[in-house]
Coordinates of C-alpha atoms and ligand atoms in Angstrom, one line a residue:
M1 CA 22.4 -18.2 -91.8
R2 CA 22.7 -17.4 -87.6
E3 CA 22.1 -13.8 -86.0
I4 CA 23.9 -15.2 -83.6
S5 CA 25.4 -18.1 -81.8
P6 CA 23.6 -21.1 -80.4
L7 CA 25.4 -20.2 -76.5
Q8 CA 24.6 -16.9 -77.4
K9 CA 21.4 -17.6 -77.6
E10 CA 21.5 -19.3 -74.1
R11 CA 23.4 -16.8 -72.1
L12 CA 20.3 -14.5 -72.6
N13 CA 18.3 -16.1 -70.8
Y14 CA 20.9 -17.2 -68.3
N15 CA 19.2 -15.3 -65.1
P16 CA 22.3 -13.5 -62.8
K17 CA 21.7 -14.3 -59.5
L18 CA 21.8 -11.6 -57.5
A19 CA 23.4 -10.7 -53.9
G20 CA 22.1 -11.8 -50.3
V21 CA 19.8 -9.0 -49.1
L22 CA 19.2 -7.3 -52.6
A23 CA 17.2 -10.6 -53.7
K24 CA 14.8 -9.1 -51.3
G25 CA 13.8 -6.2 -54.4
I26 CA 14.9 -2.6 -54.3
N27 CA 11.9 -0.9 -52.6
N28 CA 12.7 -3.9 -50.0
I29 CA 15.7 -2.9 -47.8
K30 CA 17.7 -0.9 -45.2
L31 CA 21.1 1.6 -45.8
A32 CA 23.1 1.2 -42.0
L33 CA 26.5 3.5 -41.7
G34 CA 29.8 2.8 -40.7
A35 CA 31.9 5.5 -38.9
N36 CA 33.3 8.1 -41.0
T37 CA 36.4 7.6 -42.8
T38 CA 39.9 8.1 -44.3
S39 CA 41.9 8.4 -47.5
V40 CA 44.8 5.6 -47.3
Q41 CA 47.5 8.1 -47.7
D42 CA 48.0 11.2 -48.9
K43 CA 45.2 12.7 -45.9
E44 CA 45.3 16.4 -46.0
E45 CA 45.3 17.3 -49.2
I46 CA 43.1 15.0 -50.3
E47 CA 40.9 16.2 -47.5
K48 CA 41.5 20.1 -49.8
L49 CA 40.5 18.6 -53.3
F50 CA 37.9 16.5 -52.1
G51 CA 36.2 18.7 -49.0
H52 CA 32.5 18.0 -50.5
V53 CA 32.6 14.4 -50.2
Y54 CA 35.6 13.8 -47.4
G55 CA 35.8 10.4 -45.0
K56 CA 32.4 9.2 -45.3
P57 CA 31.2 6.4 -43.7
I58 CA 31.1 2.7 -45.6
A59 CA 27.3 2.7 -46.3
K60 CA 26.1 -1.4 -46.2
F61 CA 22.4 -2.7 -46.9
D62 CA 20.8 -4.9 -44.4
A63 CA 17.9 -7.3 -44.0
V64 CA 14.0 -6.1 -45.0
G65 CA 13.3 -3.0 -43.7
D66 CA 12.2 0.8 -44.5
A67 CA 11.7 0.2 -48.0
L68 CA 14.0 3.2 -50.2
S69 CA 12.3 6.3 -52.0
N70 CA 10.4 5.6 -55.3
Q71 CA 10.9 8.8 -56.5
K72 CA 11.2 9.1 -59.7
R73 CA 14.7 9.5 -60.7
N74 CA 16.6 9.6 -64.2
V75 CA 20.1 7.7 -64.6
G76 CA 23.0 8.5 -66.5
V77 CA 25.8 5.9 -67.0
I78 CA 28.6 5.6 -68.5
L79 CA 31.1 2.6 -69.3
S80 CA 34.7 3.6 -69.0
G81 CA 38.9 2.7 -69.4
G82 CA 39.3 -0.8 -71.1
Q83 CA 37.1 -3.7 -71.8
A84 CA 36.1 -6.4 -68.8
P85 CA 33.2 -9.0 -69.3
G86 CA 30.5 -8.4 -67.1
G87 CA 30.8 -4.3 -68.5
H88 CA 26.3 -4.8 -70.2
N89 CA 25.7 -6.9 -66.6
V90 CA 26.7 -4.4 -65.1
I91 CA 23.9 -1.5 -67.2
A92 CA 21.3 -4.2 -66.5
G93 CA 21.0 -4.9 -63.9
L94 CA 21.3 -0.8 -62.5
F95 CA 18.5 -1.2 -65.7
D96 CA 16.6 -3.4 -63.5
A97 CA 16.7 -1.6 -60.9
I98 CA 15.7 1.8 -62.2
K99 CA 12.3 0.2 -63.6
I100 CA 11.6 -2.1 -60.6
S101 CA 12.1 1.1 -58.8
N102 CA 9.7 2.8 -60.6
P103 CA 8.8 2.0 -64.7
E104 CA 9.4 5.6 -65.1
N105 CA 12.4 6.2 -64.6
K106 CA 15.0 6.3 -67.5
L107 CA 18.1 5.6 -68.1
Y108 CA 20.8 7.3 -70.0
G109 CA 23.4 5.7 -72.0
F110 CA 26.6 8.1 -72.8
L111 CA 28.1 6.9 -76.2
G112 CA 32.2 6.4 -76.1
G113 CA 33.0 6.7 -72.6
P114 CA 33.7 9.7 -70.0
S115 CA 33.6 12.3 -73.2
G116 CA 29.9 10.7 -74.1
I117 CA 28.3 13.2 -70.8
V118 CA 30.2 15.9 -71.6
D119 CA 29.7 16.2 -75.5
G120 CA 26.2 15.0 -74.6
K121 CA 26.1 12.0 -77.0
Y122 CA 23.2 9.6 -75.9
I123 CA 20.9 6.9 -76.0
E124 CA 17.9 5.8 -74.3
L125 CA 18.4 2.4 -72.8
T126 CA 15.2 0.6 -73.0
S127 CA 14.0 -2.7 -72.6
E128 CA 14.2 -4.1 -76.3
I129 CA 18.0 -2.4 -75.5
M130 CA 19.2 -4.0 -73.2
D131 CA 17.8 -7.4 -73.8
K132 CA 20.0 -8.3 -76.7
Y133 CA 22.8 -7.6 -74.4
R134 CA 22.6 -9.5 -71.1
N135 CA 25.0 -11.6 -70.3
T136 CA 26.7 -10.9 -73.4
G137 CA 31.0 -9.6 -73.4
G138 CA 32.4 -5.9 -74.2
F139 CA 30.8 -2.9 -74.2
D140 CA 29.3 -1.9 -77.5
I141 CA 26.5 -1.2 -75.6
I142 CA 27.4 2.4 -75.8
G143 CA 31.0 2.2 -76.0
S144 CA 34.1 3.2 -73.7
G145 CA 36.9 5.4 -73.7
R146 CA 39.2 6.9 -71.6
T147 CA 38.9 10.2 -72.0
K148 CA 40.0 12.1 -68.0
L149 CA 37.7 14.4 -66.5
E150 CA 39.1 17.2 -64.9
E151 CA 38.4 20.4 -66.6
E152 CA 35.8 23.2 -65.2
D153 CA 34.1 23.4 -68.9
Q154 CA 33.8 19.5 -68.9
F155 CA 32.2 19.5 -65.5
E156 CA 29.6 21.9 -66.9
K157 CA 28.9 21.0 -70.3
A158 CA 28.0 17.5 -68.1
L159 CA 25.6 19.6 -65.8
E160 CA 23.8 20.9 -69.2
V161 CA 23.3 17.6 -70.8
C162 CA 22.5 16.3 -66.6
K163 CA 19.1 18.6 -67.2
K164 CA 18.5 18.5 -70.2
L165 CA 17.8 14.6 -69.4
D166 CA 16.6 15.6 -66.2
I167 CA 19.8 13.0 -64.4
T168 CA 19.6 13.4 -61.2
A169 CA 22.5 10.5 -60.8
I170 CA 24.9 9.1 -63.1
V171 CA 26.7 6.0 -62.8
I172 CA 30.5 5.1 -63.4
I173 CA 32.0 2.0 -64.4
G174 CA 35.1 2.1 -64.6
G175 CA 39.1 1.1 -63.1
D176 CA 40.7 3.6 -61.1
D177 CA 41.6 6.0 -63.7
S178 CA 37.9 5.9 -64.5
N179 CA 36.6 6.0 -60.5
T180 CA 38.9 9.1 -60.1
N181 CA 37.1 10.5 -63.2
A182 CA 33.8 9.4 -60.9
C183 CA 35.3 11.1 -56.9
L184 CA 36.1 13.9 -59.0
L185 CA 32.4 14.7 -60.9
A186 CA 31.3 13.5 -57.8
E187 CA 33.1 16.4 -55.8
W188 CA 32.0 18.7 -57.9
M189 CA 28.2 18.1 -57.8
A190 CA 28.3 18.6 -54.3
K191 CA 30.1 21.1 -54.0
N192 CA 27.7 23.6 -56.7
N193 CA 24.4 21.7 -55.3
T194 CA 23.8 20.6 -58.3
G195 CA 21.4 17.4 -56.7
I196 CA 23.1 14.8 -59.2
S197 CA 25.2 12.6 -57.6
V198 CA 27.7 9.7 -59.3
I199 CA 28.6 6.2 -58.3
G200 CA 31.6 4.3 -59.5
C201 CA 31.8 0.2 -59.8
P202 CA 34.5 -1.4 -59.9
K203 CA 35.8 -3.1 -63.5
T204 CA 39.3 -3.9 -64.8
I205 CA 40.5 -7.1 -65.7
D206 CA 43.9 -5.6 -64.1
G207 CA 42.2 -7.2 -61.0
D208 CA 44.6 -4.2 -59.5
L209 CA 41.1 -2.0 -58.2
K210 CA 40.1 -4.1 -55.0
N211 CA 40.9 -3.0 -51.0
D212 CA 39.4 -4.4 -47.3
Q213 CA 35.5 -3.7 -48.9
I214 CA 35.9 -4.2 -52.5
E215 CA 37.2 -8.0 -52.9
I216 CA 37.3 -7.9 -56.7
S217 CA 37.0 -6.3 -59.5
F218 CA 34.6 -7.7 -62.6
G219 CA 36.3 -8.9 -65.4
F220 CA 39.6 -10.9 -63.8
D221 CA 37.8 -13.7 -63.5
T222 CA 37.0 -14.1 -66.5
A223 CA 39.8 -12.8 -68.8
T224 CA 42.3 -15.1 -66.1
K225 CA 40.1 -17.7 -66.8
T226 CA 40.3 -17.2 -71.1
Y227 CA 44.4 -16.4 -70.7
A228 CA 44.2 -19.5 -68.7
E229 CA 42.5 -22.0 -71.3
L230 CA 44.8 -19.8 -74.2
I231 CA 48.1 -20.6 -71.5
G232 CA 47.4 -24.2 -71.1
N233 CA 46.4 -25.3 -74.8
I234 CA 49.8 -23.8 -75.8
Q235 CA 51.4 -26.2 -73.1
R236 CA 49.5 -29.4 -74.3
D237 CA 51.3 -27.9 -77.9
A238 CA 54.8 -27.1 -76.0
N239 CA 54.4 -31.0 -74.5
S240 CA 54.0 -32.8 -77.8
A241 CA 56.1 -30.9 -79.7
K242 CA 58.8 -30.7 -78.1
K243 CA 61.2 -27.4 -79.7
Y244 CA 59.4 -24.7 -78.9
W245 CA 59.7 -21.8 -75.7
H246 CA 56.7 -19.8 -75.7
F247 CA 57.3 -16.9 -74.5
I248 CA 53.1 -15.0 -73.1
K249 CA 53.0 -11.8 -72.2
L250 CA 50.3 -10.9 -70.7
M251 CA 47.4 -8.0 -70.2
G252 CA 47.5 -5.3 -66.4
R253 CA 49.0 -2.6 -67.3
S254 CA 50.7 -2.2 -63.5
A255 CA 50.1 -5.2 -61.1
S256 CA 50.8 -8.1 -61.7
H257 CA 47.7 -10.0 -60.5
V258 CA 46.5 -11.5 -63.9
C259 CA 50.0 -13.5 -64.6
L260 CA 49.6 -14.6 -60.6
E261 CA 46.5 -16.3 -61.1
A262 CA 47.3 -18.0 -64.7
A263 CA 50.0 -19.2 -63.6
L264 CA 48.1 -21.1 -59.9
Q265 CA 45.6 -22.0 -63.0
T266 CA 47.8 -23.1 -65.6
Q267 CA 51.5 -24.0 -63.8
P268 CA 53.8 -22.7 -66.2
N269 CA 57.9 -23.2 -66.3
I270 CA 58.8 -19.5 -65.6
T271 CA 56.5 -16.8 -64.3
L272 CA 57.5 -13.2 -63.9
I273 CA 56.1 -11.0 -61.1
G274 CA 56.6 -7.4 -61.4
E275 CA 56.6 -6.6 -57.7
E276 CA 59.2 -9.5 -57.2
V277 CA 61.7 -7.7 -59.5
E278 CA 61.3 -4.8 -57.9
N279 CA 61.6 -6.4 -54.7
K280 CA 65.1 -7.7 -55.3
K281 CA 65.4 -4.3 -57.7
Q282 CA 67.0 -7.5 -61.1
S283 CA 68.2 -5.8 -63.2
L284 CA 67.1 -6.6 -66.5
K285 CA 69.7 -8.4 -67.1
E286 CA 69.5 -10.5 -64.1
I287 CA 66.4 -11.3 -65.2
V288 CA 67.7 -12.2 -68.4
D289 CA 69.8 -14.5 -66.3
Y290 CA 67.4 -16.1 -64.1
M291 CA 65.8 -17.1 -67.7
A292 CA 68.5 -18.2 -69.1
D293 CA 69.8 -20.3 -66.3
I294 CA 66.1 -22.2 -66.3
I295 CA 66.1 -22.7 -69.6
A296 CA 70.1 -24.5 -70.1
R297 CA 69.3 -26.4 -66.8
R298 CA 65.8 -28.0 -68.4
S299 CA 68.0 -28.5 -72.1
D300 CA 70.4 -30.4 -69.4
N301 CA 67.1 -32.8 -68.8
G302 CA 66.4 -33.5 -72.9
K303 CA 63.5 -30.1 -72.4
N304 CA 64.3 -27.7 -75.6
F305 CA 60.9 -26.4 -74.6
G306 CA 58.8 -24.9 -71.9
I307 CA 57.0 -21.4 -71.5
A308 CA 57.2 -18.7 -69.5
L309 CA 54.3 -15.9 -68.8
I310 CA 55.5 -12.5 -68.2
P311 CA 52.9 -9.3 -67.2
E312 CA 52.7 -6.6 -69.3
G313 CA 54.1 -3.6 -66.6
L314 CA 57.6 -5.6 -66.4
I315 CA 58.9 -3.1 -67.8
E316 CA 57.9 -0.2 -65.0
F317 CA 58.7 -2.4 -62.4
I318 CA 63.0 -3.1 -63.2
P319 CA 63.5 -0.4 -60.7
E320 CA 66.4 0.7 -63.3
M321 CA 63.5 1.5 -65.7
K322 CA 61.3 3.0 -63.8
V323 CA 63.4 5.0 -63.3
M324 CA 64.0 6.3 -66.7
I325 CA 60.2 6.0 -67.8
A326 CA 59.4 8.5 -64.6
S327 CA 62.1 10.7 -66.0
L328 CA 60.5 9.9 -70.0
N329 CA 57.5 10.8 -68.6
D330 CA 58.1 14.1 -67.4
L331 CA 60.0 14.8 -70.5
L332 CA 58.0 14.0 -72.9
A333 CA 55.0 15.7 -70.5
G334 CA 56.8 18.7 -72.0
L335 CA 57.9 18.3 -74.9
E336 CA 54.0 17.9 -75.9
K337 CA 53.3 21.1 -77.5
D338 CA 56.9 21.7 -78.7
E339 CA 57.0 21.3 -82.6
S340 CA 60.0 21.2 -83.5
Y341 CA 60.8 17.5 -81.1
K342 CA 56.9 16.6 -82.4
N343 CA 58.6 17.1 -86.2
A344 CA 61.1 15.2 -85.2
S345 CA 62.6 11.5 -87.2
S346 CA 62.6 9.1 -84.5
N347 CA 66.7 9.6 -85.2
E348 CA 66.7 12.7 -83.6
K349 CA 64.0 12.2 -81.2
Y350 CA 65.5 9.8 -79.7
S351 CA 69.1 11.8 -80.1
I352 CA 67.5 15.1 -77.6
I353 CA 65.8 12.4 -75.4
T354 CA 68.8 10.9 -74.2
S355 CA 70.4 14.4 -73.8
K356 CA 68.1 15.4 -71.4
L357 CA 68.4 12.2 -69.5
D358 CA 70.8 11.2 -66.9
D359 CA 73.8 9.6 -67.7
S360 CA 72.2 6.1 -65.9
S361 CA 68.9 6.7 -67.6
S362 CA 71.1 7.4 -71.7
K363 CA 72.9 4.7 -71.7
L364 CA 69.9 2.6 -70.5
F365 CA 67.9 4.0 -73.7
N366 CA 70.4 4.1 -75.5
S367 CA 71.1 0.3 -75.3
L368 CA 67.3 -1.5 -76.3
P369 CA 66.3 -1.7 -79.7
S370 CA 64.8 0.7 -81.9
T371 CA 61.2 -0.8 -82.0
I372 CA 61.3 -0.2 -77.4
K373 CA 63.0 2.5 -77.9
A374 CA 59.6 4.4 -80.1
Q375 CA 57.5 1.8 -77.8
L376 CA 58.3 3.9 -74.8
L377 CA 57.9 7.5 -76.6
M378 CA 54.2 6.9 -77.6
D379 CA 51.9 9.1 -76.6
R380 CA 51.1 8.6 -72.7
D381 CA 47.0 7.9 -72.1
P382 CA 44.9 10.6 -71.2
H383 CA 45.9 9.4 -67.4
G384 CA 49.1 10.0 -68.0
N385 CA 49.9 6.1 -68.1
V386 CA 52.2 4.4 -70.5
Q387 CA 50.8 1.8 -73.0
V388 CA 52.7 -0.9 -71.7
S389 CA 50.4 -3.0 -74.1
K390 CA 51.9 -1.3 -77.1
I391 CA 55.8 -2.1 -76.0
E392 CA 57.0 -5.7 -76.3
T393 CA 58.5 -6.5 -73.9
E394 CA 58.1 -10.6 -74.8
K395 CA 60.4 -10.0 -78.2
L396 CA 62.7 -7.3 -75.7
L397 CA 63.1 -10.5 -73.2
I398 CA 63.8 -13.4 -76.1
E399 CA 66.4 -11.6 -77.8
M400 CA 68.2 -11.1 -74.7
I401 CA 67.9 -14.4 -73.8
K402 CA 69.4 -15.1 -77.5
V403 CA 72.4 -13.6 -76.7
K404 CA 73.0 -15.1 -73.5
L405 CA 72.6 -18.3 -74.0
D406 CA 75.2 -17.6 -77.0
E407 CA 77.4 -16.6 -74.5
M408 CA 76.7 -19.9 -72.3
K409 CA 76.9 -22.4 -75.3
K410 CA 80.8 -21.0 -75.6
E411 CA 81.8 -21.2 -72.0
G412 CA 79.9 -25.2 -72.8
K413 CA 77.3 -24.1 -69.8
F414 CA 74.4 -24.8 -72.3
K415 CA 74.5 -27.6 -75.2
G416 CA 70.6 -27.5 -76.4
K417 CA 68.6 -25.7 -78.9
F418 CA 66.6 -22.8 -78.4
A419 CA 63.3 -21.9 -80.9
D420 CA 61.1 -19.2 -79.7
Q421 CA 57.3 -18.2 -80.3
A422 CA 56.5 -15.5 -78.5
H423 CA 52.1 -14.7 -77.8
F424 CA 50.7 -11.2 -76.1
F425 CA 47.3 -12.6 -74.4
G426 CA 45.2 -9.0 -73.9
Y427 CA 42.9 -8.3 -76.0
E428 CA 41.6 -11.8 -76.6
G429 CA 39.6 -11.8 -72.5
R430 CA 38.7 -8.9 -72.8
C431 CA 35.4 -9.0 -74.3
A432 CA 35.1 -12.7 -73.1
A433 CA 31.2 -13.5 -72.9
P434 CA 31.7 -12.5 -69.0
S435 CA 31.8 -16.7 -66.6
N436 CA 28.9 -17.2 -64.4
F437 CA 30.5 -15.3 -61.6
D438 CA 30.7 -12.6 -63.7
A439 CA 27.2 -12.4 -64.6
D440 CA 26.1 -12.8 -61.0
Y441 CA 28.5 -10.1 -60.1
C442 CA 28.3 -6.8 -61.8
Y443 CA 24.5 -8.0 -62.2
S444 CA 24.7 -7.5 -58.5
L445 CA 27.0 -4.2 -58.4
G446 CA 24.8 -2.8 -61.2
Y447 CA 21.8 -3.1 -59.1
N448 CA 23.0 -1.9 -55.7
A449 CA 24.4 1.4 -57.5
F450 CA 20.9 1.5 -57.9
A451 CA 20.6 1.3 -54.0
L452 CA 23.3 3.5 -53.4
I453 CA 21.5 6.5 -55.5
Q454 CA 18.2 5.5 -54.2
S455 CA 19.5 6.3 -50.9
G456 CA 20.9 9.3 -51.5
L457 CA 25.1 8.9 -51.2
N458 CA 28.0 10.0 -53.6
G459 CA 31.2 10.0 -54.3
Y460 CA 30.1 6.1 -53.3
L461 CA 31.5 2.4 -55.1
S462 CA 29.4 0.0 -55.6
S463 CA 30.7 -2.5 -53.0
I464 CA 29.7 -6.9 -52.8
K465 CA 31.7 -8.9 -50.7
N466 CA 31.8 -12.7 -49.3
T467 CA 31.9 -13.4 -52.4
T468 CA 33.5 -16.7 -52.3
K469 CA 30.2 -17.7 -50.7
P470 CA 27.1 -18.2 -53.0
A471 CA 24.9 -15.2 -53.7
S472 CA 22.1 -15.4 -51.5
E473 CA 25.3 -14.5 -48.4
W474 CA 26.6 -12.0 -50.3
V475 CA 26.8 -9.0 -49.0
A476 CA 25.6 -5.5 -50.3
G477 CA 26.9 -1.6 -49.8
G478 CA 29.2 1.0 -50.4
V479 CA 32.4 2.4 -49.9
P480 CA 33.7 6.5 -50.1
L481 CA 36.2 6.1 -52.7
T482 CA 38.0 9.0 -51.1
M483 CA 38.6 6.4 -49.0
M484 CA 40.8 4.8 -51.8
M485 CA 42.3 7.6 -53.0
N486 CA 45.9 9.0 -52.9
M487 CA 48.4 11.6 -54.7
E488 CA 50.6 10.3 -57.9
R489 CA 52.9 11.9 -59.9
R490 CA 50.8 12.1 -63.5
H491 CA 52.0 14.3 -67.5
G492 CA 54.0 15.5 -65.0
A493 CA 52.6 16.5 -61.9
M494 CA 50.8 15.1 -58.8
K495 CA 47.4 13.9 -59.1
P496 CA 44.7 12.8 -56.5
V497 CA 44.4 8.8 -58.3
I498 CA 42.4 5.6 -57.0
K499 CA 45.9 4.1 -55.8
K500 CA 45.9 0.6 -57.5
A501 CA 46.2 -3.3 -55.7
L502 CA 49.5 -4.1 -55.8
V503 CA 50.4 -8.4 -55.7
E504 CA 52.0 -8.3 -52.1
L505 CA 54.7 -10.7 -51.9
D506 CA 54.2 -11.9 -48.0
G507 CA 50.2 -12.6 -49.0
P508 CA 48.9 -16.0 -49.3
V509 CA 48.6 -16.2 -53.6
F510 CA 52.3 -15.1 -53.9
K511 CA 54.0 -17.7 -51.6
A512 CA 51.4 -20.6 -53.9
L513 CA 53.2 -19.7 -56.6
Q514 CA 56.6 -19.2 -54.9
N515 CA 56.9 -22.8 -53.6
N516 CA 56.0 -24.0 -55.8
R517 CA 58.8 -22.3 -58.5
E518 CA 61.0 -25.1 -58.6
K519 CA 58.9 -27.9 -59.0
W520 CA 57.1 -26.3 -62.1
A521 CA 60.7 -24.9 -63.6
M522 CA 62.0 -28.4 -64.3
N523 CA 58.9 -31.1 -64.1
D524 CA 56.1 -30.6 -66.4
C525 CA 53.1 -30.3 -63.7
Y526 CA 51.3 -28.6 -66.5
I527 CA 47.6 -28.2 -66.1
F528 CA 44.6 -27.8 -69.2
P529 CA 42.2 -25.8 -68.1
G530 CA 39.8 -26.4 -70.9
A531 CA 37.6 -23.7 -71.9
I532 CA 35.0 -21.7 -69.5
Q533 CA 31.8 -23.1 -69.0
Y534 CA 28.4 -22.2 -68.8
F535 CA 26.0 -25.0 -67.9
G536 CA 26.7 -27.8 -66.1
P537 CA 28.1 -28.8 -62.6
S538 CA 28.4 -25.5 -59.8
S539 CA 31.6 -27.7 -59.4
V540 CA 32.1 -26.1 -62.6
C541 CA 30.8 -23.8 -63.6
D542 CA 30.9 -21.2 -60.2
I543 CA 34.4 -21.9 -59.1
T544 CA 35.9 -18.4 -58.5
T545 CA 39.5 -17.7 -59.4
I546 CA 42.7 -18.8 -56.9
T547 CA 43.2 -15.7 -55.9
L548 CA 39.7 -14.6 -54.5
Q549 CA 40.0 -18.0 -52.7
L550 CA 43.5 -17.7 -51.5
E551 CA 42.9 -14.1 -50.6
Q552 CA 39.8 -14.5 -48.7
A553 CA 40.9 -18.0 -47.2
K554 CA 43.2 -16.2 -45.1
Ligands
FBP601 P1 41.1 -0.6 -66.8 O1 42.3 -0.6 -66.1 O2 40.8 0.7 -68.0 O3 40.7 -1.6 -67.4 O4 41.9 -1.2 -68.3 C1 42.9 -2.5 -68.8 C2 44.3 -2.5 -69.4 O5 42.3 -3.9 -70.2 C3 45.7 -2.7 -69.7 O6 45.2 -4.2 -69.0 C4 45.6 -2.7 -71.4 O7 47.4 -2.2 -70.8 C5 45.1 -1.5 -71.2 O8 43.9 -1.3 -71.1 C6 45.0 -1.5 -72.0 O9 43.8 -0.6 -73.0 P2 44.1 0.2 -74.4 O10 42.6 -0.4 -75.1 O11 43.1 1.7 -74.1 O12 44.9 0.1 -75.2

């Protein structure tokens, strides 16, 4: 029997490319600091909450200069939140930089996400362990979790664990919520003069942790290529059998970047974008009417098949739903400890909830099928987010479209057939073997994180820019975490969090979809991207997302 697949064996030997100046070696780079920064919004509140790490300058590593210190230090690393391809390579880059700097340095991996540092659950990462995980997908080297770090006693316990292991720096690999954790921890460590620094690395397949300094979050490249491969395969099937409409929900808890990128790679008949729905103030009914109209028009042309992409976060962008979900979030935060609510049957819960909602939200809630009601009432994650991956929006839309098409049939406006298939692509893409782009980008992010630590920085996010160019031209540096923060309502209270980057409706990426929508709706312009290629011509193996290319070309 095989122990690993032939591809995995080859990938273990892949040598990730390091970003420009970092390739000179960890002991041969020099830090340059820019002007001080401010937070993206709510400056006063953020400055007050993060007095010790607020407003620091943007950092950049320059060509060979004064050597960074190679003083001995131990580092702890945490994988946090949803899995994303490339996480193992961030750790590999960090590990290699640490050992090159000083072979006596140690890297500890905290197990199961942020709770590992609080509960003192860790392993020392050795070459033997590390070498089994290079260029592989998944977070299984140390596991991940979504624990929110915000309580004084969590920070105190983390400090004790760090002291025990002589750790003077922590790297948190995560998305917006996880890097909010990183910022809170960095502030606490600085306020208490612990001498421990905290550096974040930008991860999330959702692609919504980005800004002028962070061009892309890792994992987005591989995950969208994986979804595009699957969508392409389904398009071929639909175009062969010509009998099904496939409704495909794609991950992306809030922003619709994944859906937009997958659409540009595959050119399906319908693509919903949550941000557009919100901007146009579309109701659920209007979305259904829009989709039913395309289904009917294609049917008039003899095409009773098609592909519709639906972003996972759609439901929270529909204005009426958004208002109702915000009220539900506040209500559920209050009912969390209410034993009579917790022990109530589903129907009793629905009547408690509807009695507390305002008239329009209560009417809307009651109009939903009970599966969707139950999914909307599920526990929020530890950061207060609705678990949209568990809400079957694709099935809700299918049911509503069926009703609409029946009505249209009676009015003589739909003469065709409608047979549906529902899919949800999310977990399928989160642990794929990282593409060459993600393998290289992640390795550089991890290596760079240690360069930031050795430069004495605290409360920064590792940043690698110029990523549409070859890796030798990538620019390495750091962005202060407070620069990305604003205040948002979570669990019924205002909290500091990193602001999500949503799809820009006046940007080149959305415009590329908008300009082609009608053509793609009626004609079959399907593209079949095929599987990610790891070996072969660079024009196939090293290209990154259409989103990044369009954004960087503007
Ligand atoms: P991160 O923001 O932590 O990277 O996770 C994003 C995500 O993959 C979303 O797309 C999805 O809604 C969510 O995780 C699912 O979470 P879980 O793994 O807890 O089911």
